[in-house]
XYZ file of C-alpha atoms in Angstrom:
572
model
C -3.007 3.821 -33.117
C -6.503 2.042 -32.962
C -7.659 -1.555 -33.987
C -5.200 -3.296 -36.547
C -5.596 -6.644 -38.413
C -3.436 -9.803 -38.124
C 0.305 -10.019 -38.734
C 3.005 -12.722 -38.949
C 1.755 -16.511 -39.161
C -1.380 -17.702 -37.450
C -0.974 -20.166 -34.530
C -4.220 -20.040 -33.409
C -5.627 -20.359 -29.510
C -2.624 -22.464 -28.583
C -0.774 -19.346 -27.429
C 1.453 -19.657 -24.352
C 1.491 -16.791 -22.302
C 3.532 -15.251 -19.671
C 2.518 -12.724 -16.709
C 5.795 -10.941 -15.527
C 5.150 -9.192 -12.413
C 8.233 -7.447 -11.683
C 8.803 -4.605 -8.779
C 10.060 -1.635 -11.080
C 12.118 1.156 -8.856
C 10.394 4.430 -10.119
C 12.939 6.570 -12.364
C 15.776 3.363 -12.206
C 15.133 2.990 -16.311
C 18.400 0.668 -16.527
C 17.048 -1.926 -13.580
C 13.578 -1.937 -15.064
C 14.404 -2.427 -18.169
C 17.314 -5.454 -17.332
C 14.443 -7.026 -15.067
C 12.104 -6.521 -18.235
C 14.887 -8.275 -20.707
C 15.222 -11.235 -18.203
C 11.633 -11.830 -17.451
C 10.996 -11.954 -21.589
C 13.864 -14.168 -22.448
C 13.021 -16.423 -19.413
C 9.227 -15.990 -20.824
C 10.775 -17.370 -24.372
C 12.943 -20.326 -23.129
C 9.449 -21.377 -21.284
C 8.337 -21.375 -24.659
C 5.769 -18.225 -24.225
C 4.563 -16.460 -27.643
C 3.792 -13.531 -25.308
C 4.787 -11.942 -22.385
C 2.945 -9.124 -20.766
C 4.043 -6.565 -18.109
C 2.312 -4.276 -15.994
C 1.255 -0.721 -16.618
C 4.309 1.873 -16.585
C 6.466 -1.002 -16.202
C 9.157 0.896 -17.240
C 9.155 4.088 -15.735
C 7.067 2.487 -12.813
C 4.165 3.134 -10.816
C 3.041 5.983 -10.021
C 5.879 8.389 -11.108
C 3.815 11.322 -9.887
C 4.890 14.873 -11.023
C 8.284 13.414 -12.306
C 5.899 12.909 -15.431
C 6.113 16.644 -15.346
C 10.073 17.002 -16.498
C 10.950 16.870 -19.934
C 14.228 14.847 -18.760
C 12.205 12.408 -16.804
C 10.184 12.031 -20.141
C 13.334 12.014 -22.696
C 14.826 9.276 -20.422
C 12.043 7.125 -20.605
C 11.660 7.297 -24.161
C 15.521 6.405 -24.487
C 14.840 3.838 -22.662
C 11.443 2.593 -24.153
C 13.420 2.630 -27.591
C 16.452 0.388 -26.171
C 13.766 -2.156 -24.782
C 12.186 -2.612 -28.305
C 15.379 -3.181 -29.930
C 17.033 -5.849 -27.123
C 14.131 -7.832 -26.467
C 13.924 -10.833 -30.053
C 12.109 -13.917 -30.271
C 8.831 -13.275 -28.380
C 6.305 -10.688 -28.272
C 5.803 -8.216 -25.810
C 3.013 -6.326 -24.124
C 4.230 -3.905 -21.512
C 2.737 -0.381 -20.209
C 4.828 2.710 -21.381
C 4.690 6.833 -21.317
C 3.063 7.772 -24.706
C 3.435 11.417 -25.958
C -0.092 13.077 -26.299
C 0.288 15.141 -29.708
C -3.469 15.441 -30.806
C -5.439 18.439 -30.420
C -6.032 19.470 -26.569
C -5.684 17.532 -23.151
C -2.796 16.988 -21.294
C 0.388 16.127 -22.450
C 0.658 11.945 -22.518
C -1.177 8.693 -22.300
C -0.760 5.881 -20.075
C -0.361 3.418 -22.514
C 0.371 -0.227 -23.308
C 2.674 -0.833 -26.255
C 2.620 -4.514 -28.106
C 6.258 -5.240 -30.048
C 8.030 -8.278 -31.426
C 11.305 -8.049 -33.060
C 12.356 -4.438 -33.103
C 9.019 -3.402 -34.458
C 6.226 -1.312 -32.698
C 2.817 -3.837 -33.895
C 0.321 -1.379 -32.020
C -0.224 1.258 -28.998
C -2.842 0.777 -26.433
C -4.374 3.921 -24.212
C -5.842 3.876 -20.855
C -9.679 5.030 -21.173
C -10.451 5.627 -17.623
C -8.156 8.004 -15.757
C -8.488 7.405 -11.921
C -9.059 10.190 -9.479
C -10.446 8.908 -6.059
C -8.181 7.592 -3.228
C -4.578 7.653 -3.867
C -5.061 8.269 -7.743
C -4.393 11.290 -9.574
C -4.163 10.433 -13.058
C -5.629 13.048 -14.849
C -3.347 15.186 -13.923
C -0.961 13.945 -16.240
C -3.018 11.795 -18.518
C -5.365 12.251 -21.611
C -7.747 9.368 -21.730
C -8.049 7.015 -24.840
C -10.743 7.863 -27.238
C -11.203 4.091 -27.981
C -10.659 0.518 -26.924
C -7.829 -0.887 -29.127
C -7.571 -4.954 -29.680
C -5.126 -6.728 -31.943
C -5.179 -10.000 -33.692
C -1.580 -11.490 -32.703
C -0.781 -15.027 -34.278
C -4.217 -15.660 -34.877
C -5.479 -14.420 -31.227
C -7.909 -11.469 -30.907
C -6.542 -9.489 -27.919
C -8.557 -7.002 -26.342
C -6.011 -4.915 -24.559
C -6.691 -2.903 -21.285
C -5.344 -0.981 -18.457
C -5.963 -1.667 -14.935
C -9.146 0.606 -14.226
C -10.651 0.104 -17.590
C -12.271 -3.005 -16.383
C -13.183 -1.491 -13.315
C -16.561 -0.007 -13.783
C -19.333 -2.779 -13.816
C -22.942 -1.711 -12.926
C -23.595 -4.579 -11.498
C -21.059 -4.367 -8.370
C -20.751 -0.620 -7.274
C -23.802 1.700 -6.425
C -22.498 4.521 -8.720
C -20.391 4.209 -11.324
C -17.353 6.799 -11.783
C -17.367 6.686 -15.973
C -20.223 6.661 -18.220
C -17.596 4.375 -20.834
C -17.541 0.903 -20.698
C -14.122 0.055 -22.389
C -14.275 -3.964 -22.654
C -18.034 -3.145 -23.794
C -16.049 -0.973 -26.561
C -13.749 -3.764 -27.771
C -16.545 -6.274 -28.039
C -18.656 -4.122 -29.902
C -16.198 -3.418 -32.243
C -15.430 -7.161 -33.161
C -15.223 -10.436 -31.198
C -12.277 -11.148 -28.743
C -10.398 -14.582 -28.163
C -8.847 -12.839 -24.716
C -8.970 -10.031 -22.528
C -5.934 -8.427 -20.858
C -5.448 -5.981 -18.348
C -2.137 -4.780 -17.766
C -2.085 -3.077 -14.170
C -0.773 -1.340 -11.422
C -3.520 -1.772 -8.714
C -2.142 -1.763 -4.735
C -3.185 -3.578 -2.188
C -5.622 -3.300 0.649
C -7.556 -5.807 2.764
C -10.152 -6.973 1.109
C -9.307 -5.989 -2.118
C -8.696 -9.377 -3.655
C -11.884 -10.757 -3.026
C -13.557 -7.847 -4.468
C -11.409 -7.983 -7.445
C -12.149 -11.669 -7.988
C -15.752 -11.028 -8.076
C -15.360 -8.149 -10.853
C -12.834 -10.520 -13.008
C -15.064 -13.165 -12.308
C -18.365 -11.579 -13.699
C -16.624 -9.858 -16.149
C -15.729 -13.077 -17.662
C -18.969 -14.864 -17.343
C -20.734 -11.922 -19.007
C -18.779 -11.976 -22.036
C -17.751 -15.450 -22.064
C -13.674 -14.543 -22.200
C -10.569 -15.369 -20.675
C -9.027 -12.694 -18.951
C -5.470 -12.356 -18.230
C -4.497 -10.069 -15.542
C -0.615 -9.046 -14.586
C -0.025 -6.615 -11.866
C 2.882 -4.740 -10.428
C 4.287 -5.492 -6.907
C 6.494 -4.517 -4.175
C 6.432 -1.385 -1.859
C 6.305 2.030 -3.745
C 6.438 5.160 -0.411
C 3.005 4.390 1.223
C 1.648 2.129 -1.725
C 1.715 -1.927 -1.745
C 1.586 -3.706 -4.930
C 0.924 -7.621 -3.976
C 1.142 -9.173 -7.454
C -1.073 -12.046 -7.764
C -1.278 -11.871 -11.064
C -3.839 -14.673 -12.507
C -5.254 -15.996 -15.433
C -9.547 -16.754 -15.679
C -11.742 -18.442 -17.657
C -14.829 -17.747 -19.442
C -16.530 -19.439 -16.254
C -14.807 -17.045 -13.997
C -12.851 -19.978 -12.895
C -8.425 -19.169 -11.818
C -6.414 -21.538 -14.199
C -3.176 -19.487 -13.712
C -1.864 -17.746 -10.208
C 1.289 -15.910 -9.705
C 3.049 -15.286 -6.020
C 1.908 -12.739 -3.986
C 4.154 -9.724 -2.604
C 6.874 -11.347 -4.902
C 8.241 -11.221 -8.305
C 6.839 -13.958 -10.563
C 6.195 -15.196 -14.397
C 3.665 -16.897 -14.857
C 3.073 -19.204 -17.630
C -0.624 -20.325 -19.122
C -1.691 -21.869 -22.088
C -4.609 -20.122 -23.321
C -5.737 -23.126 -25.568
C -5.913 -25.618 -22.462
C -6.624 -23.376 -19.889
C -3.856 -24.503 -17.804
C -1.325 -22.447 -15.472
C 0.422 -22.629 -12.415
C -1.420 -21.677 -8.970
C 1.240 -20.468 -6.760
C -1.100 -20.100 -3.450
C -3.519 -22.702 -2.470
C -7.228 -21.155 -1.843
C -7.937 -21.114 1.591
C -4.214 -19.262 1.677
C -5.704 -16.520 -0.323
C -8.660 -16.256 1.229
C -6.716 -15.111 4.919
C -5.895 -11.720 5.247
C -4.267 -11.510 8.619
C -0.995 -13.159 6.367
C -1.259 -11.541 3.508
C -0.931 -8.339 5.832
C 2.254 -9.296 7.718
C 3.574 -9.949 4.225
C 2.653 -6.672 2.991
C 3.958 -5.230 5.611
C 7.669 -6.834 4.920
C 7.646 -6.438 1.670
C 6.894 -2.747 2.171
C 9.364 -2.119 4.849
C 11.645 -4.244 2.707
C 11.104 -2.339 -0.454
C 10.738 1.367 0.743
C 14.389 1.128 3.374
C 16.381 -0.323 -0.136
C 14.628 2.061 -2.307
C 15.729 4.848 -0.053
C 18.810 4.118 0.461
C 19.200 2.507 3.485
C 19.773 -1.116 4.619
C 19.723 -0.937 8.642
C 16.937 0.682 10.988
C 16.761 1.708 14.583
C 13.659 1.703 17.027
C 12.346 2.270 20.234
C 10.835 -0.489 22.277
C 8.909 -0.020 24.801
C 8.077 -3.065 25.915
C 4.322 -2.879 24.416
C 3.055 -4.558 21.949
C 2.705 -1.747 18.986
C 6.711 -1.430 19.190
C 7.214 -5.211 19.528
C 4.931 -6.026 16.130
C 7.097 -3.075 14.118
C 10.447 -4.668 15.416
C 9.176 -8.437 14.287
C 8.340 -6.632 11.013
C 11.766 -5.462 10.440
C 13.609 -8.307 10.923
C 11.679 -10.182 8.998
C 12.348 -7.656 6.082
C 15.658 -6.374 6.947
C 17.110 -9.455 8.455
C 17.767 -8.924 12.612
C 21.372 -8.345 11.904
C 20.256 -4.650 10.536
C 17.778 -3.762 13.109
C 18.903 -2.037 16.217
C 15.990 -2.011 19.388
C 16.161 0.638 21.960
C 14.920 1.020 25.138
C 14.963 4.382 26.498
C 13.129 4.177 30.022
C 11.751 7.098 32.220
C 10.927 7.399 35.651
C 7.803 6.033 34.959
C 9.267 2.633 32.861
C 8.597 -0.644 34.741
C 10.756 -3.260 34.850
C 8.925 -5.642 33.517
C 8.560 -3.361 29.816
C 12.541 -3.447 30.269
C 12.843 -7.127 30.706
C 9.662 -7.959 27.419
C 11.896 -5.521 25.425
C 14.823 -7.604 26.070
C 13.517 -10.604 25.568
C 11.815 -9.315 22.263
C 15.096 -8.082 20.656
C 16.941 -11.885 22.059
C 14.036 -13.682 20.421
C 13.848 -11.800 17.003
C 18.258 -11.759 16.865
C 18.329 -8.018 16.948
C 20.842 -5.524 18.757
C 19.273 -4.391 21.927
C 20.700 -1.309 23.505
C 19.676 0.816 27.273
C 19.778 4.607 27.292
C 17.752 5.712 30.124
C 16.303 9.635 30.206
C 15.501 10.133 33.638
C 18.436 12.710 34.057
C 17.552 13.933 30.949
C 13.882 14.437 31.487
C 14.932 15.820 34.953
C 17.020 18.073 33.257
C 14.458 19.639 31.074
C 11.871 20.222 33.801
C 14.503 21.984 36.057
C 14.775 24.118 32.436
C 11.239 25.083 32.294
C 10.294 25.310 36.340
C 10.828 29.034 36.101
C 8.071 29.405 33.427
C 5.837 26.708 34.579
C 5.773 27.897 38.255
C 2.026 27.536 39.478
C 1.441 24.993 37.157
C 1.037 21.304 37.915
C 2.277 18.471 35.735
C 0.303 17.689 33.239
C 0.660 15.940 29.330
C 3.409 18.800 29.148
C 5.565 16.276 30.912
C 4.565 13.501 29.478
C 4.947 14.590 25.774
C 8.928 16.063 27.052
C 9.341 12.443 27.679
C 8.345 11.139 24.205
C 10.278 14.259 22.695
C 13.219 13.169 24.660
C 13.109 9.519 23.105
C 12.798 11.244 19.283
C 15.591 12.951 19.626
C 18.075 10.437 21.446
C 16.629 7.921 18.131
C 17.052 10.391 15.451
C 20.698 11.225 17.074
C 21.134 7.294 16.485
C 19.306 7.652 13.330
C 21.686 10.098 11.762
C 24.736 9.156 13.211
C 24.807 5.222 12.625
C 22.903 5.761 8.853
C 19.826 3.307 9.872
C 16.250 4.264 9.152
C 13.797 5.503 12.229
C 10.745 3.557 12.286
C 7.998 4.840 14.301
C 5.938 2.459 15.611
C 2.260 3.893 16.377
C -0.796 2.297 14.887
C -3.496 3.488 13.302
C -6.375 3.699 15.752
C -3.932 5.841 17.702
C -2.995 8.257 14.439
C -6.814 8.120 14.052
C -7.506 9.887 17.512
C -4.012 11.772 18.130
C -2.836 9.626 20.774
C 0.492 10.377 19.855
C 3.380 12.632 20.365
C 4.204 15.341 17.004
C 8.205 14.813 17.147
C 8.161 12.680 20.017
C 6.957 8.875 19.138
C 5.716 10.136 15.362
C 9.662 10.887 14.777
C 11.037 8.823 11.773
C 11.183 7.757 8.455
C 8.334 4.779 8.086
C 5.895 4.516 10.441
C 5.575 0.864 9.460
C 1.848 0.160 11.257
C 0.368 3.437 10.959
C -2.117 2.121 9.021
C -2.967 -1.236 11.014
C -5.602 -0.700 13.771
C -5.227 -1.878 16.972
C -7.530 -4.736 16.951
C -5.179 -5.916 14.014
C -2.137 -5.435 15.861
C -3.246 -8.404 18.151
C -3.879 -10.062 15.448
C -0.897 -10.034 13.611
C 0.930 -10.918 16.582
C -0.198 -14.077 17.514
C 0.457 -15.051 14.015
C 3.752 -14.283 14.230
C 4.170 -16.220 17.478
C 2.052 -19.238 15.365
C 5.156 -21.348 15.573
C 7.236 -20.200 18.275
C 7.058 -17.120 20.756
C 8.614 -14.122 19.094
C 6.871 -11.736 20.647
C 6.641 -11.964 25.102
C 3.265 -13.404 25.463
C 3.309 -11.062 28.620
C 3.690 -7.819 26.067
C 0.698 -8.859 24.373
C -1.568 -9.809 27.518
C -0.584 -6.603 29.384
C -2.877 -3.913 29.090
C -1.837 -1.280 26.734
C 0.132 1.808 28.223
C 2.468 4.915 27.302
C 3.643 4.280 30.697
C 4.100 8.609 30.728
C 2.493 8.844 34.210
C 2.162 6.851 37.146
C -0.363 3.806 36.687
C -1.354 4.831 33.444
C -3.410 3.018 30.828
C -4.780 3.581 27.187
C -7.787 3.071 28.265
C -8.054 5.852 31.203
C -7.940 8.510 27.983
C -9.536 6.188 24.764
C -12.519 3.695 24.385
C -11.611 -0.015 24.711
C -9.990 -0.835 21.307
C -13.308 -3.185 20.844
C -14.553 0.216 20.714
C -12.906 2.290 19.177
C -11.830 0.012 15.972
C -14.939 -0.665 14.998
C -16.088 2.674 15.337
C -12.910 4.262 13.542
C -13.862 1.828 10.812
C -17.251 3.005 10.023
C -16.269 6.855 10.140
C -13.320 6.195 8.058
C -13.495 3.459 5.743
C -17.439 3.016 5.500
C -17.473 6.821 5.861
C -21.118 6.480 8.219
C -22.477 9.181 9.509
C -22.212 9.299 13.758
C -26.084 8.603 13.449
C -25.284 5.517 11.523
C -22.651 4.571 13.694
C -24.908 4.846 17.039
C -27.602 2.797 15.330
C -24.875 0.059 15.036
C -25.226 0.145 18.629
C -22.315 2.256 20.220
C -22.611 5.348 22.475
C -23.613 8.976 20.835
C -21.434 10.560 23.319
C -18.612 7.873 22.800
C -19.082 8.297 18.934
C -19.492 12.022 19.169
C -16.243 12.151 21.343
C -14.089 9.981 18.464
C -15.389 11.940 15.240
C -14.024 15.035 17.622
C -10.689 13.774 18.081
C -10.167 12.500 14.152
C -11.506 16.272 13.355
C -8.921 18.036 15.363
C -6.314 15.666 15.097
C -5.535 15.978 11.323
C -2.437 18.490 11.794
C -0.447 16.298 13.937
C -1.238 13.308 10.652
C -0.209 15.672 7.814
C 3.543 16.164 9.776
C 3.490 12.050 10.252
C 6.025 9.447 8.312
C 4.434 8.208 5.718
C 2.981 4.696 6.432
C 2.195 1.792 4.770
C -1.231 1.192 3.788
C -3.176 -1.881 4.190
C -7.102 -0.807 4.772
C -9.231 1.134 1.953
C -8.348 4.495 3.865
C -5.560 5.437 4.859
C -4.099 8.644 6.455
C -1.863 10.071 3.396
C -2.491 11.536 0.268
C -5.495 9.314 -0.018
C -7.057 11.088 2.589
C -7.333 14.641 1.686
C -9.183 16.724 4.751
C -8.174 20.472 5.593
C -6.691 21.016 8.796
C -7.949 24.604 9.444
C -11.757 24.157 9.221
C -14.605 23.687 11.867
C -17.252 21.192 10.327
C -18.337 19.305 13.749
C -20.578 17.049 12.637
C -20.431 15.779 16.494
C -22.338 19.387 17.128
C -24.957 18.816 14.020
C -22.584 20.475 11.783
C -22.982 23.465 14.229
C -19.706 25.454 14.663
C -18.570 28.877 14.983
C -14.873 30.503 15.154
C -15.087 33.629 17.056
């Protein structure tokens, strides 16, 4: 269905409006849909004419290849029909599964239907079809062929979703689409409002960037956009909400929580709403992480299954930060700490491990694995004869701990959570079914730089975690007097290298002319290159930069680019 006149009676720009960001469980058709019903009648006892939802509210987002079964699909129609029919009194803009019927493509649309009373007013398709990053939606998806708006008790909606209104000229390099959908609408006839219905997850500095794009998207067309996005934890994805409402000016009138569920009311007439977070709130990201970070630990344990986890603490800081995260999203009554020393443990990582589990309220339990490691080592001594200890020994020891946890893991019911971070994913500092063992690895995408970070702003109030365990220098404590930093760069090295290669994807010659060390530089690209088997057997993580390890990140594992040799290699 395309562009479609007026309807009903004719209230004019006076329209309240609500934004109902809900966290939809992907496939759970009978909780999305009650959430759905709730939100709209709480929407009409506000006194709301409208109330929009985000894209695949219903089914959620992203259902992946579930959009591939017929069931999945007959389900959500079922379901899609039910919503129509319960939901009286107010209108309703919410993103659905739409057959695709016409001619070639693949077989649906992601699409935003607008109802009111039992009756279907018009259909809405998504133009541009993400493919970068985490996004794969053309291969389910046949694009829109045109922008759709709707006049709606006297209001001209222009109706979007989520990427449609991300491709301005003016703010990337090169744009992905040669469409311009809200250039579309306009062209087509004027527009009271804009809306964008979407499903767009979180990563640091992503809401700045996406208040500059709303912002000049406004100004340049001198309309009010209205913006409601999904939230909550979906596997490695974050969805933080803030769902807002901007004027022609590119100035907020409306704000809805983020990382929570939230409907948020505006009058489009007097450009009023609620703001939920002040500014300067908004505008600090070290927060906003933490509380990604529960929400996603919160969201993916429930939506799994689970309600308790187990972990090891070490008495360093990476472990210490993962536990803090858990309780905070689990509640320290389900999180079990557990410190499983080796001959190589010091007392004082015993004693900050303690203290960490007595100052969060979690369980805190000993095993040690000294005999056990012994044990192992008497095992192997016939084959290792004339060999000298080496990381052979010191990855038995990890291995040890990953499967005394998992044992834990599977026979108390709770949830592994690894605890490495990213910088140490990054460089394959890590042990493959030793300390990578789990179900989460909660920081896996937070570098260690960022680790600190987040620390000291959980101890902002009180000390949560040992100020010792975050002054002490970093160690696997696997050997005698070891130290991170006898194998790695200092994390002020490393990070911001890391960054540049991965995020800013620079080129080591780039990266040196920022002023760090070829050989130091050549040494880290090495490491991420050879590296990427032990990341495609990790948990999956929660991600909070622009790239993460995961599905985002698609490398091969068997291939020999060295761009640290000039892109010279050779397998013999």
């Amino acid at each position: 269905m395309g562009r479609l006149g007026s309807i009903t009676s004719e209230k004019g720009a006076g329209m309240k409006i609500g934004l109902a960001q809900i966290n939809p469980v992907i496939g759970d058709f009978t909780c999305n849909r009650k959430k759905m019903v709730e939100k709209a009648e709480e929407a009409r006892q506000r006194g709301c004419d409208l109330v929009l939802f985000p894209e695949l509210a219903l089914c959620g987002y992203p259902p992946q290849d579930l959009l591939e079964r017929e069931s999945f699909l007959r389900d959500h129609d079922r379901a899609l029909a039910a919503l129509i029919q319960e939901i009286a009194g107010i209108g309703v803009l919410c993103g659905a599964v739409e057959r695709h019927t016409d001619g070639a493509g693949m077989p649906l649309h992601n699409s935003a239907v607008l109802f009111e009373n039992g009756h279907v007013l018009c259909m809405a398709r998504k133009q541009l079809l993400p493919v970068y990053d985490v996004f794969d939606e053309s291969r389910y998806f046949t694009p829109g062929s045109f922008g759709t708006s709707f006049i709606y008790k006297g209001v001209s909606l222009g109706i979007t979703i989520c990427e449609d209104i991300w491709n301005d000229k003016d703010l990337f390099k090169r744009q992905r689409y040669g469409l311009d959908p809200v250039g579309g609408l306009l062209a087509a006839g004027p527009l009271d409002c804009l809306i964008n219905i979407s499903a767009s997850p979180f990563h640091l500095g992503k809401n700045a960037l996406k208040g500059e794009i709303f912002a000049k998207l406004c100004r340049r067309h001198h309309l009010p956009l209205l913006y409601v996005n999904q939230v909550g934890g979906q596997d490695s994805l974050l969805f933080d909400g803030r769902s807002l409402a901007m004027d022609e000016q590119g100035v907020i009138f409306g704000r809805a929580a983020r990382f929570a569920e939230d409907l948020l009311v505006v009058d489009l007439e007097s450009r009023q709403g609620d703001i939920r977070n002040p500014v300067d709130e908004e505008e600090d990201e070290i927060p906003a992480m933490f509380e990604a970070l529960v929400m996603g630990v919160r969201d993916y344990v429930s939506k799994c299954g689970f309600s308790r986890a187990v972990l090891g603490l070490s008495g360093g800081i990476d472990s210490a930060l993962t536990c803090a995260i858990a309780c905070a999203a689990l509640g320290p009554e389900n999180v079990l700490g557990v410190a499983l020393p080796s001959p190589y443990t010091s007392q004082e990582s015993i004693d900050d491990a303690r203290q960490l589990a007595e100052n969060c309220g979690a369980a805190f339990e000993i095993i040690p694995i000294s005999d056990v490691f012994a044990t192992m080592k008497d095992t192997l001594a016939p084959l290792f004869v004339g060999r000298g200890e080496d990381v052979t020994e010191q990855n038995i020891q990890a291995r040890i701990r990953g499967n005394l946890l998992m044992a834990l893991s599977n026979k108390l019911g709770h949830i592994l959570l690894s605890t490495g971070n990213k910088s140490e994913m990054a460089v394959g500092y890590c042990t493959l079914y030793g300390d990578m063992s789990g179900g989460l690895a909660v920081i896996a995408d937070v570098p260690k730089l960022h680790v600190y970070h987040l620390s000291r702003y959980i101890n902002r109030d009180r000390e949560v975690i040992p100020e010792r365990t975050i002054a002490r220098a970093p160690t696997a404590e696997l050997a005698p007097d070891q130290r991170d930093d006898d194998d790695l760069p200092p994390y002020e090295v490393l990070d911001p290298i890391l960054n540049a290669y991965l995020e800013r994807e620079s080129s080591i010659d780039e990266i040196v002319a920022m002023g760090y060390d070829r050989t130091t530089v050549q040494d880290v690209v090495r490491r991420v290159r050879i590296n990427e088997y032990k990341r495609k057997q990790a948990p999956p993580g929660l991600k909070v930069t622009s790239k993460a390890f995961g599905h985002g990140r698609r490398y091969p594992m068997a291939q020999n680019y060295r761009e640290e040799a000039g892109g010279n290699g050779c397998v013999e």
